[in-house]
Tab-separated table of C-alpha atoms in Angstrom:
chain	number	residue	atom	x	y	z
A	1226	MET	CA	128.942	98.480	87.373
A	1227	LYS	CA	125.993	97.626	89.582
A	1228	GLU	CA	122.962	99.923	89.472
A	1229	SER	CA	121.993	102.002	92.502
A	1230	LEU	CA	118.630	100.680	93.660
A	1231	TYR	CA	115.901	102.063	95.892
A	1232	ALA	CA	113.942	99.231	97.535
A	1233	ALA	CA	110.326	99.472	98.694
A	1234	ALA	CA	108.350	97.021	100.806
A	1235	ASP	CA	104.568	97.502	100.790
A	1236	ILE	CA	102.936	95.325	103.452
A	1237	GLY	CA	99.261	94.891	102.655
A	1238	ALA	CA	96.700	93.099	104.772
A	1239	THR	CA	96.627	90.115	102.405
A	1240	GLY	CA	99.797	90.497	100.317
A	1241	ILE	CA	103.316	91.881	100.333
A	1242	LYS	CA	104.718	93.699	97.303
A	1243	MET	CA	108.351	94.712	96.953
A	1244	ALA	CA	110.110	96.566	94.179
A	1245	ALA	CA	113.553	97.839	93.268
A	1246	ALA	CA	113.888	100.989	91.174
A	1247	VAL	CA	116.551	103.227	89.690
A	1248	TYR	CA	116.268	107.004	89.312
A	1249	ASP	CA	117.667	108.688	86.204
A	1250	GLY	CA	117.285	112.276	87.349
A	1251	ARG	CA	113.797	112.617	85.850
A	1252	LYS	CA	111.802	109.503	86.561
A	1253	LEU	CA	111.865	106.203	88.372
A	1254	ARG	CA	112.201	102.898	86.558
A	1255	ILE	CA	111.120	99.773	88.389
A	1256	VAL	CA	113.590	97.062	87.452
A	1257	ASP	CA	112.160	94.120	89.378
A	1258	THR	CA	109.381	93.132	91.770
A	1259	TYR	CA	108.835	90.467	94.401
A	1260	SER	CA	105.613	89.403	96.105
A	1261	GLU	CA	104.235	87.002	98.671
A	1262	PRO	CA	100.831	86.432	100.304
A	1263	ASN	CA	100.359	87.928	103.750
A	1264	LEU	CA	97.593	86.069	105.498
A	1265	PRO	CA	96.854	86.142	109.229
A	1266	LYS	CA	98.286	83.372	111.356
A	1267	VAL	CA	95.602	81.416	113.212
A	1268	LYS	CA	96.301	80.141	116.726
A	1269	ASP	CA	93.926	79.101	119.514
A	1270	GLY	CA	90.950	80.463	117.618
A	1271	HIS	CA	92.473	83.927	117.080
A	1272	GLU	CA	94.127	85.623	114.132
A	1273	PHE	CA	97.540	87.255	114.442
A	1274	ALA	CA	99.667	89.407	112.170
A	1275	ASP	CA	102.465	87.115	111.001
A	1276	ILE	CA	105.444	89.335	111.829
A	1277	GLY	CA	107.952	86.546	111.241
A	1278	HIS	CA	106.629	85.998	107.729
A	1279	MET	CA	106.733	89.739	106.980
A	1280	LEU	CA	110.372	89.989	108.073
A	1281	LYS	CA	111.367	86.865	106.140
A	1282	THR	CA	109.652	88.179	103.013
A	1283	ILE	CA	111.485	91.511	103.289
A	1284	ARG	CA	114.832	89.721	103.715
A	1285	ASP	CA	114.180	87.269	100.880
A	1286	GLY	CA	112.848	90.027	98.658
A	1287	LEU	CA	115.935	92.171	99.194
A	1288	GLY	CA	118.080	89.170	98.346
A	1289	TRP	CA	116.150	88.621	95.128
A	1290	LEU	CA	115.983	92.291	94.118
A	1291	GLY	CA	119.604	93.044	94.926
A	1292	GLU	CA	121.270	90.385	92.790
A	1293	ASN	CA	122.289	92.913	90.145
A	1294	GLY	CA	122.399	96.147	92.109
A	1295	ARG	CA	123.476	98.076	95.169
A	1296	PHE	CA	120.796	99.369	97.521
A	1297	VAL	CA	120.698	103.074	98.293
A	1298	SER	CA	117.957	102.615	100.890
A	1299	LEU	CA	114.864	100.680	101.947
A	1300	GLY	CA	111.407	102.029	102.832
A	1301	ILE	CA	108.501	100.171	104.451
A	1302	ASP	CA	104.811	101.091	104.320
A	1303	THR	CA	102.002	98.985	105.769
A	1304	TYR	CA	98.252	98.738	106.060
A	1305	GLY	CA	96.759	101.214	108.496
A	1306	ASN	CA	96.038	98.983	111.466
A	1307	GLY	CA	98.144	96.802	113.708
A	1308	TYR	CA	100.743	97.496	116.334
A	1309	GLY	CA	103.254	95.890	118.665
A	1310	ILE	CA	104.361	96.814	122.171
A	1311	LEU	CA	107.885	96.488	123.511
A	1312	ASP	CA	108.886	95.698	127.089
A	1313	ALA	CA	111.606	97.427	129.131
A	1314	ALA	CA	114.272	95.290	127.434
A	1315	GLY	CA	113.070	96.310	123.963
A	1316	LYS	CA	111.524	92.906	123.229
A	1317	LEU	CA	108.208	92.469	121.480
A	1318	ILE	CA	105.879	91.292	124.256
A	1319	GLN	CA	103.495	89.270	122.121
A	1320	GLU	CA	102.685	88.717	118.486
A	1321	PRO	CA	100.175	91.386	117.419
A	1322	TYR	CA	96.581	90.382	116.927
A	1323	HIS	CA	95.354	90.882	113.383
A	1324	TYR	CA	93.108	93.925	113.316
A	1325	ARG	CA	90.171	91.877	112.018
A	1326	ASP	CA	90.384	89.322	114.845
A	1327	ARG	CA	87.029	88.752	116.512
A	1328	ARG	CA	88.361	89.614	119.961
A	1329	ILE	CA	87.080	93.150	119.408
A	1330	ASP	CA	83.469	91.997	119.000
A	1331	GLY	CA	81.421	93.983	121.518
A	1332	ILE	CA	84.242	96.435	122.283
A	1333	MET	CA	82.269	99.511	121.193
A	1334	GLY	CA	79.676	98.844	123.881
A	1335	GLN	CA	82.473	98.904	126.458
A	1336	VAL	CA	83.909	102.137	125.045
A	1337	HIS	CA	80.477	103.783	125.110
A	1338	ARG	CA	80.592	103.690	128.907
A	1339	CYS	CA	83.247	106.399	128.610
A	1340	PHE	CA	82.510	108.152	125.308
A	1341	THR	CA	79.740	108.463	122.785
A	1342	ASP	CA	80.714	108.047	119.147
A	1343	TRP	CA	80.252	111.790	118.615
A	1344	GLN	CA	82.506	112.652	121.569
A	1345	LEU	CA	85.242	110.445	120.120
A	1346	TYR	CA	84.763	112.012	116.702
A	1347	GLU	CA	85.088	115.517	118.144
A	1348	GLN	CA	88.253	114.501	119.956
A	1349	MET	CA	89.972	112.678	117.122
A	1350	GLY	CA	88.355	113.708	113.864
A	1351	ASN	CA	87.917	110.062	112.881
A	1352	TYR	CA	84.728	108.045	112.827
A	1353	PRO	CA	85.043	105.237	115.402
A	1354	VAL	CA	85.389	101.807	113.788
A	1355	LYS	CA	86.063	98.838	116.028
A	1356	THR	CA	89.028	97.518	114.032
A	1357	ARG	CA	91.117	100.625	114.886
A	1358	ALA	CA	94.132	100.351	117.188
A	1359	LEU	CA	92.487	102.405	119.964
A	1360	PHE	CA	89.833	99.743	120.453
A	1361	HIS	CA	92.325	96.881	120.341
A	1362	LEU	CA	94.325	98.732	123.009
A	1363	TYR	CA	91.210	99.089	125.124
A	1364	ARG	CA	90.628	95.350	124.753
A	1365	ASP	CA	94.194	94.922	126.046
A	1366	VAL	CA	93.249	97.099	129.040
A	1367	LEU	CA	90.075	95.146	129.790
A	1368	ASP	CA	91.944	91.839	129.478
A	1369	CYS	CA	94.865	93.040	131.667
A	1370	SER	CA	97.047	92.004	128.740
A	1371	PRO	CA	100.837	91.700	129.100
A	1372	ASN	CA	100.936	94.561	126.582
A	1373	ILE	CA	99.468	96.801	129.284
A	1374	MET	CA	101.062	95.230	132.361
A	1375	ARG	CA	104.616	95.120	130.962
A	1376	GLY	CA	104.492	97.506	128.020
A	1377	GLU	CA	106.935	100.389	127.624
A	1378	ARG	CA	106.766	101.393	123.947
A	1379	PHE	CA	103.928	101.331	121.422
A	1380	LEU	CA	104.905	100.975	117.767
A	1381	PRO	CA	102.552	100.994	114.748
A	1382	LEU	CA	103.138	98.135	112.324
A	1383	SER	CA	105.424	99.990	109.891
A	1384	SER	CA	107.448	101.402	112.797
A	1385	LEU	CA	107.601	97.965	114.428
A	1386	LEU	CA	109.043	96.378	111.288
A	1387	GLU	CA	111.625	99.171	111.019
A	1388	TYR	CA	112.581	98.573	114.639
A	1389	LEU	CA	112.971	94.818	114.170
A	1390	ILE	CA	115.182	95.472	111.131
A	1391	THR	CA	117.309	98.363	112.442
A	1392	GLY	CA	116.954	98.357	116.216
A	1393	GLN	CA	115.842	102.013	116.046
A	1394	ALA	CA	112.415	102.908	117.462
A	1395	SER	CA	110.632	105.819	115.801
A	1396	ILE	CA	106.963	106.534	115.087
A	1397	GLU	CA	106.133	108.126	111.731
A	1398	ARG	CA	103.165	110.499	111.813
A	1399	THR	CA	101.034	109.365	108.844
A	1400	ILE	CA	100.719	105.802	110.137
A	1401	ALA	CA	99.882	107.102	113.622
A	1402	SER	CA	97.158	109.356	112.197
A	1403	VAL	CA	95.017	106.447	110.991
A	1404	LEU	CA	95.215	104.347	114.155
A	1405	TYR	CA	92.609	106.474	115.973
A	1406	LEU	CA	95.134	107.685	118.527
A	1407	LEU	CA	95.911	111.321	117.660
A	1408	GLU	CA	94.203	114.619	118.324
A	1409	GLN	CA	91.921	116.046	115.679
A	1410	ASP	CA	94.680	117.892	113.800
A	1411	GLY	CA	97.041	114.907	113.824
A	1412	ARG	CA	99.789	116.767	115.640
A	1413	GLN	CA	99.891	114.913	118.967
A	1414	TRP	CA	98.698	111.814	120.795
A	1415	ASN	CA	95.259	112.170	122.383
A	1416	TYR	CA	96.277	111.743	125.998
A	1417	GLU	CA	92.853	112.824	127.285
A	1418	VAL	CA	91.222	109.812	125.644
A	1419	PHE	CA	94.038	107.527	126.811
A	1420	ARG	CA	93.548	108.625	130.426
A	1421	LYS	CA	89.800	108.012	130.353
A	1422	LEU	CA	90.300	104.525	128.873
A	1423	SER	CA	93.199	103.718	131.266
A	1424	ILE	CA	95.652	103.277	128.370
A	1425	PRO	CA	99.133	104.057	129.763
A	1426	GLU	CA	100.439	107.360	128.375
A	1427	LYS	CA	104.039	106.214	128.728
A	1428	LEU	CA	103.601	103.868	125.764
A	1429	PHE	CA	103.541	106.707	123.245
A	1430	GLY	CA	106.831	108.276	122.190
A	1431	PRO	CA	107.573	111.286	119.975
A	1432	LEU	CA	106.180	111.470	116.450
A	1433	SER	CA	108.464	112.018	113.460
A	1434	GLU	CA	107.835	113.278	109.945
A	1435	PRO	CA	108.233	110.998	106.888
A	1436	GLY	CA	111.349	111.124	104.743
A	1437	ARG	CA	113.899	110.746	107.536
A	1438	PRO	CA	116.560	108.044	108.068
A	1439	ASN	CA	115.838	105.536	110.798
A	1440	GLY	CA	119.012	103.471	111.163
A	1441	SER	CA	120.264	100.724	108.900
A	1442	ILE	CA	119.804	96.997	108.471
A	1443	THR	CA	121.486	95.129	111.313
A	1444	ARG	CA	123.741	92.116	110.971
A	1445	SER	CA	121.260	89.953	112.858
A	1446	PHE	CA	118.439	90.786	110.441
A	1447	ALA	CA	120.653	90.493	107.341
A	1448	ALA	CA	121.630	86.961	108.391
A	1449	GLY	CA	124.365	86.785	105.777
A	1450	ALA	CA	122.142	88.017	102.934
A	1451	GLY	CA	124.534	90.793	101.924
A	1452	ILE	CA	122.174	93.609	102.951
A	1453	GLU	CA	123.743	94.650	106.258
A	1454	GLY	CA	124.147	98.401	106.598
A	1455	VAL	CA	121.527	99.389	104.004
A	1456	PRO	CA	119.903	102.634	105.295
A	1457	VAL	CA	116.217	102.444	106.206
A	1458	ILE	CA	114.068	105.521	105.534
A	1459	SER	CA	110.854	106.201	107.439
A	1460	VAL	CA	108.632	106.861	104.446
A	1461	ALA	CA	104.910	107.647	104.679
A	1462	GLY	CA	104.220	104.544	106.734
A	1463	HIS	CA	100.525	104.338	105.920
A	1464	ASP	CA	100.112	102.624	102.554
A	1465	THR	CA	97.254	104.890	101.460
A	1466	GLU	CA	99.166	108.096	102.108
A	1467	SER	CA	102.123	106.527	100.337
A	1468	ALA	CA	99.861	105.765	97.349
A	1469	LEU	CA	98.580	109.334	97.243
A	1470	MET	CA	102.152	110.546	96.834
A	1471	ALA	CA	102.172	108.729	93.482
A	1472	ALA	CA	98.594	109.620	92.484
A	1473	PRO	CA	98.266	111.647	89.269
A	1474	GLY	CA	97.552	115.333	89.863
A	1475	LEU	CA	95.363	115.508	92.958
A	1476	ASP	CA	93.679	118.884	93.494
A	1477	LYS	CA	90.425	120.170	94.993
A	1478	THR	CA	88.396	119.167	91.899
A	1479	LYS	CA	89.353	115.496	92.239
A	1480	VAL	CA	88.434	112.674	94.554
A	1481	PHE	CA	90.605	109.621	95.042
A	1482	VAL	CA	90.179	105.959	95.800
A	1483	SER	CA	92.945	103.548	96.736
A	1484	LEU	CA	91.909	100.020	95.807
A	1485	GLY	CA	93.305	97.214	97.906
A	1486	THR	CA	92.149	94.934	100.699
A	1487	SER	CA	90.303	98.016	101.924
A	1488	PHE	CA	89.126	100.839	99.695
A	1489	ILE	CA	90.111	104.308	100.898
A	1490	PHE	CA	88.003	107.065	99.333
A	1491	GLY	CA	88.256	110.807	99.862
A	1492	ALA	CA	89.679	114.154	98.840
A	1493	ARG	CA	92.455	116.488	99.909
A	1494	VAL	CA	91.272	119.303	102.216
A	1495	LYS	CA	93.027	122.344	103.648
A	1496	ALA	CA	92.282	121.492	107.302
A	1497	PRO	CA	90.435	118.815	109.303
A	1498	VAL	CA	86.671	118.769	108.724
A	1499	VAL	CA	84.721	117.813	111.843
A	1500	ASN	CA	80.976	118.431	111.832
A	1501	ARG	CA	77.732	116.543	112.149
A	1502	GLU	CA	77.545	115.810	108.432
A	1503	SER	CA	81.048	114.330	108.208
A	1504	PHE	CA	80.286	112.328	111.367
A	1505	HIS	CA	76.972	111.043	110.029
A	1506	ASP	CA	78.655	109.873	106.829
A	1507	ARG	CA	81.564	108.293	108.737
A	1508	PHE	CA	84.404	110.330	107.272
A	1509	LYS	CA	87.782	110.595	108.927
A	1510	ASN	CA	90.587	113.134	108.752
A	1511	MET	CA	93.971	111.736	107.778
A	1512	ARG	CA	97.227	113.638	108.279
A	1513	GLY	CA	99.503	113.382	105.252
A	1514	VAL	CA	102.989	114.267	104.091
A	1515	GLY	CA	104.000	117.901	104.467
A	1516	GLY	CA	101.092	118.821	106.743
A	1517	THR	CA	98.441	117.908	104.164
A	1518	TYR	CA	95.044	116.535	105.151
A	1519	SER	CA	92.573	114.186	103.518
A	1520	LEU	CA	88.912	113.804	104.403
A	1521	CYS	CA	88.281	110.181	103.626
A	1522	LYS	CA	86.727	106.926	104.673
A	1523	ASP	CA	87.688	103.309	104.344
A	1524	PHE	CA	85.426	100.376	103.712
A	1525	PRO	CA	85.948	96.692	103.004
A	1526	GLY	CA	87.269	96.322	99.476
A	1527	PHE	CA	88.860	93.275	97.954
A	1528	TRP	CA	88.882	91.772	101.439
A	1529	ILE	CA	85.318	90.614	100.743
A	1530	LEU	CA	86.176	89.275	97.285
A	1531	GLU	CA	89.298	87.498	98.554
A	1532	ARG	CA	87.364	85.797	101.353
A	1533	CYS	CA	84.771	84.678	98.796
A	1534	MET	CA	87.530	83.340	96.555
A	1535	GLU	CA	88.854	81.261	99.449
A	1536	GLN	CA	85.533	79.413	99.462
A	1537	TRP	CA	85.205	79.177	95.685
A	1538	ARG	CA	88.697	77.674	95.378
A	1539	LYS	CA	87.465	74.651	97.299
A	1540	GLN	CA	85.552	73.788	94.106
A	1541	VAL	CA	87.802	75.632	91.599
A	1542	PRO	CA	91.365	75.328	92.979
A	1543	ARG	CA	93.059	77.462	90.296
A	1544	LEU	CA	90.535	80.295	90.347
A	1545	ASP	CA	92.196	83.694	89.785
A	1546	TYR	CA	91.062	87.324	89.523
A	1547	GLU	CA	90.919	87.237	85.733
A	1548	ALA	CA	88.473	84.334	85.830
A	1549	VAL	CA	86.353	86.078	88.484
A	1550	CYS	CA	86.191	89.281	86.402
A	1551	ALA	CA	85.325	87.291	83.279
A	1552	ALA	CA	82.481	85.553	85.138
A	1553	ALA	CA	81.206	88.895	86.470
A	1554	GLU	CA	81.270	90.456	83.010
A	1555	LYS	CA	78.903	87.805	81.671
A	1556	VAL	CA	76.198	88.726	84.201
A	1557	ARG	CA	73.906	91.438	82.827
A	1558	ASP	CA	70.825	91.424	85.051
A	1559	ASN	CA	72.044	91.893	88.635
A	1560	ARG	CA	69.513	93.573	90.944
A	1561	THR	CA	71.067	92.687	94.287
A	1562	PHE	CA	73.307	95.065	96.237
A	1563	ILE	CA	75.022	94.931	99.595
A	1564	ASP	CA	75.949	97.772	101.927
A	1565	ILE	CA	79.731	97.521	101.718
A	1566	SER	CA	80.092	99.433	105.002
A	1567	ASP	CA	78.128	96.880	107.039
A	1568	ASP	CA	80.215	95.745	110.003
A	1569	ARG	CA	79.745	92.070	109.173
A	1570	PHE	CA	82.011	92.574	106.139
A	1571	ARG	CA	84.817	94.157	108.205
A	1572	VAL	CA	85.819	91.186	110.324
A	1573	SER	CA	86.930	87.667	109.606
A	1574	GLY	CA	84.251	85.106	108.900
A	1575	ASP	CA	84.220	81.447	108.026
A	1576	ASN	CA	82.166	81.749	104.834
A	1577	LEU	CA	81.754	85.147	103.161
A	1578	PRO	CA	79.489	83.899	100.313
A	1579	GLU	CA	77.139	82.596	102.996
A	1580	THR	CA	77.370	85.919	104.873
A	1581	ILE	CA	76.339	87.719	101.675
A	1582	ARG	CA	73.476	85.279	101.208
A	1583	GLU	CA	72.276	85.902	104.783
A	1584	TYR	CA	72.476	89.648	104.158
A	1585	CYS	CA	70.316	89.282	101.046
A	1586	LEU	CA	67.697	87.343	103.010
A	1587	GLU	CA	67.683	89.935	105.814
A	1588	THR	CA	67.210	92.797	103.358
A	1589	GLY	CA	64.570	91.092	101.231
A	1590	GLN	CA	66.685	90.850	98.096
A	1591	LYS	CA	67.249	88.029	95.662
A	1592	CYS	CA	70.091	85.833	96.914
A	1593	VAL	CA	73.164	85.680	94.710
A	1594	GLU	CA	74.809	82.329	94.173
A	1595	GLY	CA	78.004	81.312	92.417
A	1596	ILE	CA	81.102	83.134	91.233
A	1597	GLY	CA	79.631	85.299	88.470
A	1598	ASP	CA	76.499	86.526	90.254
A	1599	THR	CA	78.272	87.150	93.568
A	1600	SER	CA	81.238	88.993	92.065
A	1601	ARG	CA	78.942	91.108	89.841
A	1602	CYS	CA	76.901	91.996	92.921
A	1603	LEU	CA	80.108	92.993	94.729
A	1604	PHE	CA	81.500	95.090	91.880
A	1605	GLU	CA	78.248	96.981	91.354
A	1606	SER	CA	77.861	97.449	95.117
A	1607	TYR	CA	81.363	98.945	95.236
A	1608	ALA	CA	80.461	101.325	92.393
A	1609	LEU	CA	77.157	102.410	93.941
A	1610	TYR	CA	78.730	102.985	97.327
A	1611	LEU	CA	81.425	105.085	95.678
A	1612	LYS	CA	78.785	107.110	93.784
A	1613	TRP	CA	76.856	107.736	96.994
A	1614	ASN	CA	79.999	108.811	98.834
A	1615	ILE	CA	81.049	111.242	96.107
A	1616	ARG	CA	77.681	112.940	96.508
A	1617	ARG	CA	77.988	113.046	100.288
A	1618	LEU	CA	81.551	114.332	100.211
A	1619	SER	CA	80.593	117.075	97.764
A	1620	ARG	CA	77.810	118.126	100.112
A	1621	ILE	CA	80.231	118.289	103.067
A	1622	THR	CA	83.038	120.178	101.327
A	1623	GLY	CA	80.999	122.294	98.915
A	1624	GLU	CA	83.251	121.172	96.058
A	1625	THR	CA	82.109	119.871	92.677
A	1626	TYR	CA	84.289	116.915	91.786
A	1627	ARG	CA	85.121	116.430	88.129
A	1628	GLU	CA	87.454	113.447	88.209
A	1629	LEU	CA	88.075	110.292	90.197
A	1630	VAL	CA	91.719	109.275	90.620
A	1631	ALA	CA	92.125	105.531	91.270
A	1632	VAL	CA	95.363	103.904	92.421
A	1633	ASN	CA	96.783	100.554	93.537
A	1634	GLY	CA	96.001	97.002	92.533
A	1635	GLY	CA	92.308	97.403	91.731
A	1636	VAL	CA	93.069	99.610	88.716
A	1637	ARG	CA	93.908	96.400	86.829
A	1638	ASN	CA	90.192	95.510	86.996
A	1639	ARG	CA	88.986	97.252	83.831
A	1640	LEU	CA	85.382	96.176	84.398
A	1641	LEU	CA	85.364	97.818	87.823
A	1642	MET	CA	87.055	100.998	86.545
A	1643	GLN	CA	84.385	101.416	83.859
A	1644	MET	CA	81.664	100.783	86.443
A	1645	PHE	CA	83.159	103.527	88.633
A	1646	ALA	CA	83.180	105.984	85.707
A	1647	ASP	CA	79.620	105.137	84.654
A	1648	ALA	CA	78.234	105.186	88.199
A	1649	ALA	CA	79.994	108.392	89.276
A	1650	GLY	CA	79.304	110.186	85.992
A	1651	ILE	CA	82.868	111.518	85.849
A	1652	PRO	CA	86.076	110.230	84.229
A	1653	VAL	CA	88.227	107.779	86.169
A	1654	VAL	CA	91.960	108.382	85.930
A	1655	ALA	CA	93.605	105.071	86.792
A	1656	GLY	CA	97.145	105.509	88.060
A	1657	SER	CA	99.760	102.956	89.037
A	1658	PRO	CA	98.723	99.526	90.336
A	1659	LEU	CA	101.844	99.822	92.521
A	1660	ALA	CA	101.083	103.311	93.829
A	1661	SER	CA	101.926	102.529	97.473
A	1662	VAL	CA	105.294	101.193	96.317
A	1663	GLY	CA	105.669	104.281	94.124
A	1664	GLY	CA	105.044	106.732	96.948
A	1665	ASN	CA	107.438	104.757	99.123
A	1666	LEU	CA	110.167	105.163	96.485
A	1667	LEU	CA	109.392	108.875	96.073
A	1668	MET	CA	109.904	109.542	99.776
A	1669	GLN	CA	113.268	107.800	99.574
A	1670	LEU	CA	114.238	110.157	96.754
A	1671	TYR	CA	113.223	113.034	99.013
A	1672	ALA	CA	115.401	111.668	101.822
A	1673	ALA	CA	118.318	111.309	99.381
A	1674	GLY	CA	117.994	114.949	98.328
A	1675	GLU	CA	116.902	114.111	94.773
A	1676	ALA	CA	113.736	116.176	95.354
A	1677	LYS	CA	113.319	118.972	97.855
A	1678	THR	CA	109.593	119.797	97.650
A	1679	LEU	CA	106.276	118.020	97.222
A	1680	TRP	CA	105.931	119.725	93.849
A	1681	GLU	CA	109.195	118.180	92.651
A	1682	LEU	CA	107.991	114.770	93.810
A	1683	GLU	CA	104.766	115.299	91.843
A	1684	GLN	CA	106.804	116.013	88.724
A	1685	ILE	CA	108.768	112.779	89.156
A	1686	ALA	CA	105.534	110.845	89.686
A	1687	SER	CA	103.979	112.370	86.546
A	1688	ALA	CA	107.026	111.445	84.494
A	1689	THR	CA	107.076	107.880	85.859
A	1690	TRP	CA	103.473	106.658	85.707
A	1691	GLU	CA	101.182	107.312	82.753
A	1692	PRO	CA	97.507	106.994	83.755
A	1693	VAL	CA	94.687	105.286	81.865
A	1694	VAL	CA	91.462	107.285	81.505
A	1695	TYR	CA	87.985	105.697	81.580
A	1696	GLU	CA	85.319	108.049	80.241
A	1697	SER	CA	81.842	107.980	81.749
A	1698	SER	CA	78.848	106.773	79.773
A	1699	HIS	CA	76.441	108.535	82.199
A	1700	LEU	CA	74.165	105.519	82.279
A	1701	SER	CA	70.853	106.347	83.993
A	1702	ARG	CA	70.492	102.927	85.609
A	1703	TRP	CA	73.050	103.860	88.284
A	1704	ASP	CA	70.894	106.817	89.360
A	1705	GLU	CA	67.835	104.566	89.396
A	1706	TRP	CA	69.580	101.929	91.490
A	1707	LEU	CA	70.843	104.491	93.990
A	1708	GLU	CA	67.384	106.061	94.294
A	1709	TYR	CA	65.976	102.587	94.931
A	1710	LEU	CA	68.488	101.902	97.720
A	1711	GLU	CA	67.929	105.325	99.304
A	1712	HIS	CA	64.147	104.834	99.115
A	1713	ARG	CA	64.492	101.528	100.925
A	1714	GLY	CA	66.854	103.045	103.489
A	1715	LEU	CA	69.257	100.142	103.063
A	1716	GLY	CA	72.213	100.452	105.468
A	1717	MET	CA	74.299	103.568	104.861
A	1718	TYR	CA	71.921	104.665	102.085
A	1719	ARG	CA	69.531	106.108	104.669
A	1720	THR	CA	69.249	109.832	103.999
């Protein structure tokens, strides 16, 4: 008898991970995985999200994962930027630009004719960052794009993929909350901002809660793969919120970090936090499952490392993460740090090692060269930035944080996890490297009636994924380095 399988597709900005799992009444067991790269498609000097590749990977992955089972349902979560717009006939008007495409260079200056950054923050509870969907939409407006001239329905990336698979259009709330398009409390679209920026209000349909069915796989998508009719569940469409569903034991004494192409750092809060301090430190409010909120911020994570590795592979074709970590571990005397939040590290560039070198020259620091020195500089810069943000978040919320919960792929980097623990001065609890997939699967269990409350989902998560704990060595050098950066007023370390 074939096993009943829950299938999850986690669409990251640089990679796609899929998994099939069975549920035994107490915990999930992942029986197989499938993965593919997910790089932007370059055309006419611009970068686009490769929707065709994403759909093909989902179809091929389901074919692979379903060889020895029967699918109960499929859930899709994606990175928190990107969208498509449908015309009156329900056709995708144009392939979506990748959120890091350079077309949004200079867009904030245009937006500032209508709003200051603080006014936007008051309206939306999110710090304005140019890669957000709102600013891509405003670029569409300024360019008189077909998206604006012919558009009838806006769909975030996870909702767009569901639509192209099922033919059913629905917008899940958690993915909408991170696109910089909702009101401060995440309950409704911010039509006031849309009107002032001339973004058509008609594009934005009703919002739905995660954990609800959204049609089933159509014959045209299945293309003979034996997956027609499989129900599709709108899970927590934003990959970070999906990951937090599988994070071990979040409460008010813990901060979290999701480690992927971007790093998402923050803490659960009872209600949106919007004040001058949270604005100054660039925090955003994210609406989660069950009306939860997180005060968090995202910054370039392994995006920087991956772009560096693209260059290094020109000399070392088979370079992998293990080799990079091994090279970084051999370096003991790094004294160069970059401001991870600097805008130059958020968008696509031709040569990231050279960008880092230019940054070092601009800031009067020793230039790092080569795989070991550059990766060590990156890892320690990640850890220092995390340490600084824990302090700032504690100041904003008034909470004393005693533990850092880390999830997703970066938890495999033991060197980085120990750096986080030593820099932060608190234990790091490393959860699942497939946390976004895990949260996706949990929401499917909720939709199937296997769990009826968030607490029950937490119990399933605890039974399924056993964390690894990294104790802090409380090394004083991290305090000294942070004091040095604050004294110099380097980037975000200005106090």
